[in-house]
CSV table of C-alpha atoms in Angstrom, one decimal:
chain,number,residue,atom,x,y,z
A,310,UNK,CA,20.4,81.1,130.1
A,311,UNK,CA,21.2,83.8,132.8
A,312,UNK,CA,24.6,85.9,132.9
A,313,UNK,CA,25.6,84.1,136.0
A,314,UNK,CA,24.7,80.8,134.7
A,315,UNK,CA,26.5,81.2,131.6
A,316,UNK,CA,29.4,82.5,133.8
A,317,UNK,CA,29.2,78.9,135.5
A,318,UNK,CA,29.3,77.0,132.3
A,319,UNK,CA,32.3,79.1,131.3
A,320,UNK,CA,34.2,78.2,134.6
A,321,UNK,CA,33.0,74.5,134.2
A,322,UNK,CA,34.4,74.6,130.4
A,323,UNK,CA,37.7,75.2,131.7
A,324,UNK,CA,37.8,71.8,132.8
A,325,UNK,CA,36.1,70.0,129.9
A,326,UNK,CA,36.7,72.1,127.2
A,327,UNK,CA,39.6,74.5,126.2
A,328,UNK,CA,42.1,73.7,128.7
A,329,UNK,CA,41.1,69.9,129.4
A,330,UNK,CA,44.3,68.7,127.9
A,331,UNK,CA,46.8,71.2,129.7
A,332,UNK,CA,45.0,70.6,132.9
A,333,UNK,CA,45.7,67.3,134.6
A,334,UNK,CA,46.0,68.4,138.5
A,335,UNK,CA,43.8,67.1,140.9
A,336,UNK,CA,42.8,70.8,141.7
A,337,UNK,CA,40.1,71.9,139.1
A,338,UNK,CA,39.1,75.8,138.0
A,339,UNK,CA,35.3,75.3,139.0
A,340,UNK,CA,36.7,73.8,142.3
A,341,UNK,CA,38.4,76.8,143.0
A,342,UNK,CA,35.6,79.3,141.7
A,343,UNK,CA,33.3,77.3,144.3
A,344,UNK,CA,35.6,77.8,147.0
A,345,UNK,CA,36.1,81.5,146.0
A,346,UNK,CA,32.2,82.1,146.5
A,347,UNK,CA,32.1,80.5,149.9
A,348,UNK,CA,35.0,82.3,151.2
A,349,UNK,CA,33.4,85.6,150.1
A,350,UNK,CA,30.3,84.6,151.8
A,351,UNK,CA,32.2,83.3,155.1
A,352,UNK,CA,34.1,86.6,155.4
A,353,UNK,CA,31.1,89.2,155.5
A,354,UNK,CA,31.1,92.8,157.0
A,355,UNK,CA,27.7,94.3,158.0
A,356,UNK,CA,27.3,98.1,157.8
A,357,UNK,CA,24.2,100.0,158.6
A,358,UNK,CA,22.4,99.0,155.1
A,359,UNK,CA,25.1,97.0,153.4
A,360,UNK,CA,26.8,93.8,153.5
A,361,UNK,CA,30.2,93.9,152.2
A,362,UNK,CA,32.4,91.2,151.1
A,363,UNK,CA,35.8,90.8,150.3
A,364,UNK,CA,37.2,91.8,147.0
A,365,UNK,CA,40.6,90.6,146.7
A,366,UNK,CA,41.5,87.0,146.9
A,367,UNK,CA,44.8,85.2,146.8
A,368,UNK,CA,44.9,81.3,145.8
A,369,UNK,CA,47.9,79.6,146.8
A,370,UNK,CA,48.7,76.5,145.1
A,371,UNK,CA,51.4,73.6,145.4
A,372,UNK,CA,54.1,74.0,142.8
A,373,UNK,CA,52.9,71.2,140.5
A,374,UNK,CA,49.5,72.6,140.2
A,375,UNK,CA,50.7,76.4,139.6
A,376,UNK,CA,52.8,75.1,136.9
A,377,UNK,CA,49.8,73.7,135.1
A,378,UNK,CA,47.9,76.9,135.4
A,379,UNK,CA,50.8,78.9,133.8
A,380,UNK,CA,49.7,78.7,130.2
A,381,UNK,CA,46.2,80.2,131.0
A,382,UNK,CA,46.5,81.8,134.3
A,383,UNK,CA,45.5,85.3,133.2
A,384,UNK,CA,42.4,84.2,131.5
A,385,UNK,CA,41.5,82.1,134.2
A,386,UNK,CA,41.7,85.1,136.6
A,387,UNK,CA,39.6,87.2,134.4
A,388,UNK,CA,37.0,84.5,134.4
A,389,UNK,CA,37.1,83.9,138.3
A,390,UNK,CA,36.7,87.5,138.9
A,391,UNK,CA,33.7,87.9,136.7
A,392,UNK,CA,32.1,84.7,138.4
A,393,UNK,CA,32.6,86.6,142.0
A,394,UNK,CA,31.2,89.7,140.9
A,395,UNK,CA,28.0,88.1,139.5
A,396,UNK,CA,27.8,86.0,142.6
A,397,UNK,CA,27.9,89.2,144.6
A,398,UNK,CA,25.4,91.1,142.7
A,399,UNK,CA,23.2,87.8,142.5
A,400,UNK,CA,23.6,87.5,146.7
A,401,UNK,CA,23.0,91.1,147.0
A,402,UNK,CA,26.3,91.6,148.5
A,403,UNK,CA,28.3,95.0,148.2
A,404,UNK,CA,31.6,95.2,146.7
A,405,UNK,CA,33.9,98.4,146.9
A,406,UNK,CA,35.8,97.4,143.7
A,407,UNK,CA,35.9,94.6,141.1
A,408,UNK,CA,37.1,91.1,142.5
A,409,UNK,CA,40.7,90.6,142.1
A,410,UNK,CA,42.4,87.2,142.0
A,411,UNK,CA,45.7,86.3,142.2
A,412,UNK,CA,47.9,82.9,142.5
A,413,UNK,CA,50.9,82.2,144.3
A,414,UNK,CA,52.9,78.9,145.1
A,415,UNK,CA,52.9,77.5,148.6
A,416,UNK,CA,55.8,74.6,148.8
A,417,UNK,CA,53.8,73.8,151.7
A,418,UNK,CA,50.7,72.3,149.6
A,419,UNK,CA,50.8,69.1,148.2
A,420,UNK,CA,49.4,68.4,144.6
A,421,UNK,CA,45.5,68.7,145.0
A,422,UNK,CA,45.5,71.0,148.0
A,423,UNK,CA,45.1,75.0,147.6
A,424,UNK,CA,44.4,77.6,150.0
A,425,UNK,CA,42.4,80.9,149.9
A,426,UNK,CA,43.1,84.1,151.4
A,427,UNK,CA,40.2,86.6,151.4
A,428,UNK,CA,40.6,90.4,152.1
A,429,UNK,CA,38.4,93.6,152.2
A,430,UNK,CA,40.8,95.9,150.6
A,431,UNK,CA,40.4,99.8,149.6
A,432,UNK,CA,40.5,100.3,146.0
A,433,UNK,CA,43.5,103.1,146.6
A,434,UNK,CA,45.6,101.0,149.1
A,435,UNK,CA,48.9,100.1,148.1
A,436,UNK,CA,50.2,97.1,149.9
A,437,UNK,CA,53.4,97.7,151.9
A,438,UNK,CA,54.8,93.9,151.2
A,439,UNK,CA,54.1,90.8,149.6
A,440,UNK,CA,51.2,88.9,151.2
A,441,UNK,CA,51.7,85.6,152.4
A,442,UNK,CA,49.6,82.7,154.1
A,443,UNK,CA,48.4,84.1,157.5
A,444,UNK,CA,50.0,87.6,157.3
A,445,UNK,CA,46.9,89.3,156.8
A,446,UNK,CA,43.9,86.9,158.0
A,447,UNK,CA,43.1,83.2,157.9
A,448,UNK,CA,43.8,81.3,154.9
A,449,UNK,CA,41.7,78.6,154.1
A,450,UNK,CA,43.1,75.3,152.8
A,451,UNK,CA,41.2,72.9,150.6
A,452,UNK,CA,41.9,69.1,149.5
A,453,UNK,CA,40.7,67.4,146.5
A,454,UNK,CA,39.3,64.8,149.0
A,455,UNK,CA,36.7,67.2,149.9
A,456,UNK,CA,35.3,67.3,146.2
A,457,UNK,CA,31.8,65.9,145.6
A,458,UNK,CA,31.9,63.0,143.5
A,459,UNK,CA,29.0,63.8,141.1
A,460,UNK,CA,29.6,65.0,137.5
A,461,UNK,CA,29.0,68.5,136.6
A,462,UNK,CA,25.9,67.7,134.8
A,463,UNK,CA,24.3,66.3,137.9
A,464,UNK,CA,25.2,69.4,139.5
A,465,UNK,CA,23.4,71.4,136.8
A,466,UNK,CA,20.2,69.5,136.8
A,467,UNK,CA,20.0,70.0,140.8
A,468,UNK,CA,20.3,73.8,140.1
A,469,UNK,CA,17.3,73.8,137.3
A,470,UNK,CA,15.1,71.5,139.9
A,471,UNK,CA,12.2,73.3,141.7
A,472,UNK,CA,12.9,74.1,145.4
A,473,UNK,CA,10.3,73.5,147.7
A,474,UNK,CA,9.2,74.6,151.4
A,475,UNK,CA,6.6,72.0,152.7
A,476,UNK,CA,4.5,73.3,155.5
A,477,UNK,CA,1.7,71.4,157.4
A,478,UNK,CA,1.3,68.9,154.2
A,479,UNK,CA,1.3,71.9,151.5
A,480,UNK,CA,4.1,72.6,149.1
A,481,UNK,CA,5.1,75.8,148.8
A,482,UNK,CA,7.3,76.6,145.3
A,483,UNK,CA,10.3,78.7,145.9
A,484,UNK,CA,10.4,81.1,142.9
A,485,UNK,CA,13.7,82.0,141.0
A,486,UNK,CA,14.3,84.9,143.2
A,487,UNK,CA,13.9,83.2,146.2
A,488,UNK,CA,11.2,83.2,149.2
A,489,UNK,CA,10.5,85.2,152.4
A,490,UNK,CA,9.3,83.7,155.4
A,491,UNK,CA,7.4,85.6,158.2
A,492,UNK,CA,4.2,86.8,159.7
A,493,UNK,CA,3.9,89.7,157.3
A,494,UNK,CA,1.4,89.1,154.5
A,495,UNK,CA,3.9,90.5,152.2
A,496,UNK,CA,6.1,87.4,152.9
A,497,UNK,CA,6.1,84.6,150.3
A,498,UNK,CA,5.5,81.8,153.2
A,499,UNK,CA,3.4,83.4,155.9
A,500,UNK,CA,3.3,82.0,159.1
A,501,UNK,CA,0.6,82.5,161.6
A,502,UNK,CA,3.3,82.1,164.6
A,503,UNK,CA,3.5,84.7,167.2
A,504,UNK,CA,7.2,83.7,167.9
A,505,UNK,CA,8.1,84.8,164.1
A,506,UNK,CA,9.1,88.0,163.1
A,507,UNK,CA,7.5,89.9,160.4
A,508,UNK,CA,10.4,89.1,158.0
A,509,UNK,CA,11.7,86.4,159.9
A,510,UNK,CA,14.2,84.6,157.1
A,511,UNK,CA,14.6,83.9,153.1
A,512,UNK,CA,15.6,81.2,151.4
A,513,UNK,CA,18.0,82.5,148.4
A,514,UNK,CA,19.2,80.8,145.3
A,515,UNK,CA,23.0,80.7,145.0
A,516,UNK,CA,25.3,79.1,142.6
A,517,UNK,CA,25.4,75.5,143.2
A,518,UNK,CA,21.9,75.4,145.2
A,519,UNK,CA,20.0,77.3,147.8
A,520,UNK,CA,20.7,79.1,151.1
A,521,UNK,CA,18.8,80.2,154.2
A,522,UNK,CA,19.2,83.7,155.5
A,523,UNK,CA,18.1,85.1,159.1
A,524,UNK,CA,16.5,88.7,158.3
A,525,UNK,CA,17.5,89.8,161.7
A,526,UNK,CA,14.3,87.8,163.5
A,527,UNK,CA,13.8,88.1,167.2
A,528,UNK,CA,14.0,84.6,168.0
A,529,UNK,CA,16.3,83.3,165.1
A,530,UNK,CA,16.1,80.4,162.8
A,531,UNK,CA,17.3,77.1,162.9
A,532,UNK,CA,18.3,73.9,160.4
A,533,UNK,CA,18.0,70.2,161.8
A,534,UNK,CA,18.3,72.1,165.2
A,535,UNK,CA,21.3,74.2,164.7
A,536,UNK,CA,20.5,77.9,165.0
A,537,UNK,CA,21.6,79.7,161.7
A,538,UNK,CA,24.3,82.4,162.8
A,539,UNK,CA,25.3,82.9,158.9
A,540,UNK,CA,23.8,82.1,155.4
A,541,UNK,CA,23.2,78.3,155.5
A,542,UNK,CA,23.4,76.0,152.3
A,543,UNK,CA,20.5,73.7,152.3
A,544,UNK,CA,20.0,70.2,151.1
A,545,UNK,CA,16.9,68.2,150.3
A,546,UNK,CA,15.1,66.9,153.6
A,547,UNK,CA,16.4,69.9,155.9
A,548,UNK,CA,14.2,71.0,158.6
A,549,UNK,CA,13.8,74.9,158.8
A,550,UNK,CA,12.3,75.9,162.3
A,551,UNK,CA,11.1,79.3,163.0
A,552,UNK,CA,9.7,79.9,166.1
A,553,UNK,CA,7.4,76.9,166.8
A,554,UNK,CA,7.0,76.4,163.0
A,555,UNK,CA,8.8,73.6,161.4
A,556,UNK,CA,9.0,73.5,157.5
A,557,UNK,CA,11.2,70.9,155.4
A,558,UNK,CA,13.0,72.1,152.1
A,559,UNK,CA,12.7,70.0,149.2
A,560,UNK,CA,13.4,69.4,145.7
A,561,UNK,CA,11.1,68.7,142.8
């Protein structure tokens, strides 16, 4: 088992293992981990040669949820920081320091809701005041109602399934490191399409599935008719359009 998946298993075990008796809130640690990873991906900063992501995260919880975390908050922070560190390495993001997670109470939140504030902070910088929701960037609020109603075991099986790109009736297997798409013969999926760049796009693995990334192509890439402006999570049956070529993403 890879280090990344091992960390994912540890996060999942916070729900089903050691802390399951103490933890009865609608908010689950594995949910927080997944949303933290999403916020990391949603707040990238592009430099000349690197894509930087936030290294400081504040998780706002309702009073009831925060109280339930009290007995294992320190260990959970360590697990979540490790999870984000491996996620950044896997997605080839740049971090200026190890991720830091903090938990705060916000009385405006109800049981089962939590907010996440992501920031890119210089390691030597000292905050001048206690941050609060909205004072240094947008805070995303999530609700337990958004939870996927499927067991953790089912999501694990999906991660183990082989990803495929179906092109002209041919089923091309996407390797564990992902697959590049373009006109160059060095790409994993070579397209004979003059409207496609040499290195057009890439399908990459991520913690809970696969995502499509535009590699700076001239004409862009779309999923189900919508142009991809940032890393796009893929689902089985999604239509990927590059130039005049249409492919389908599938699982086996």
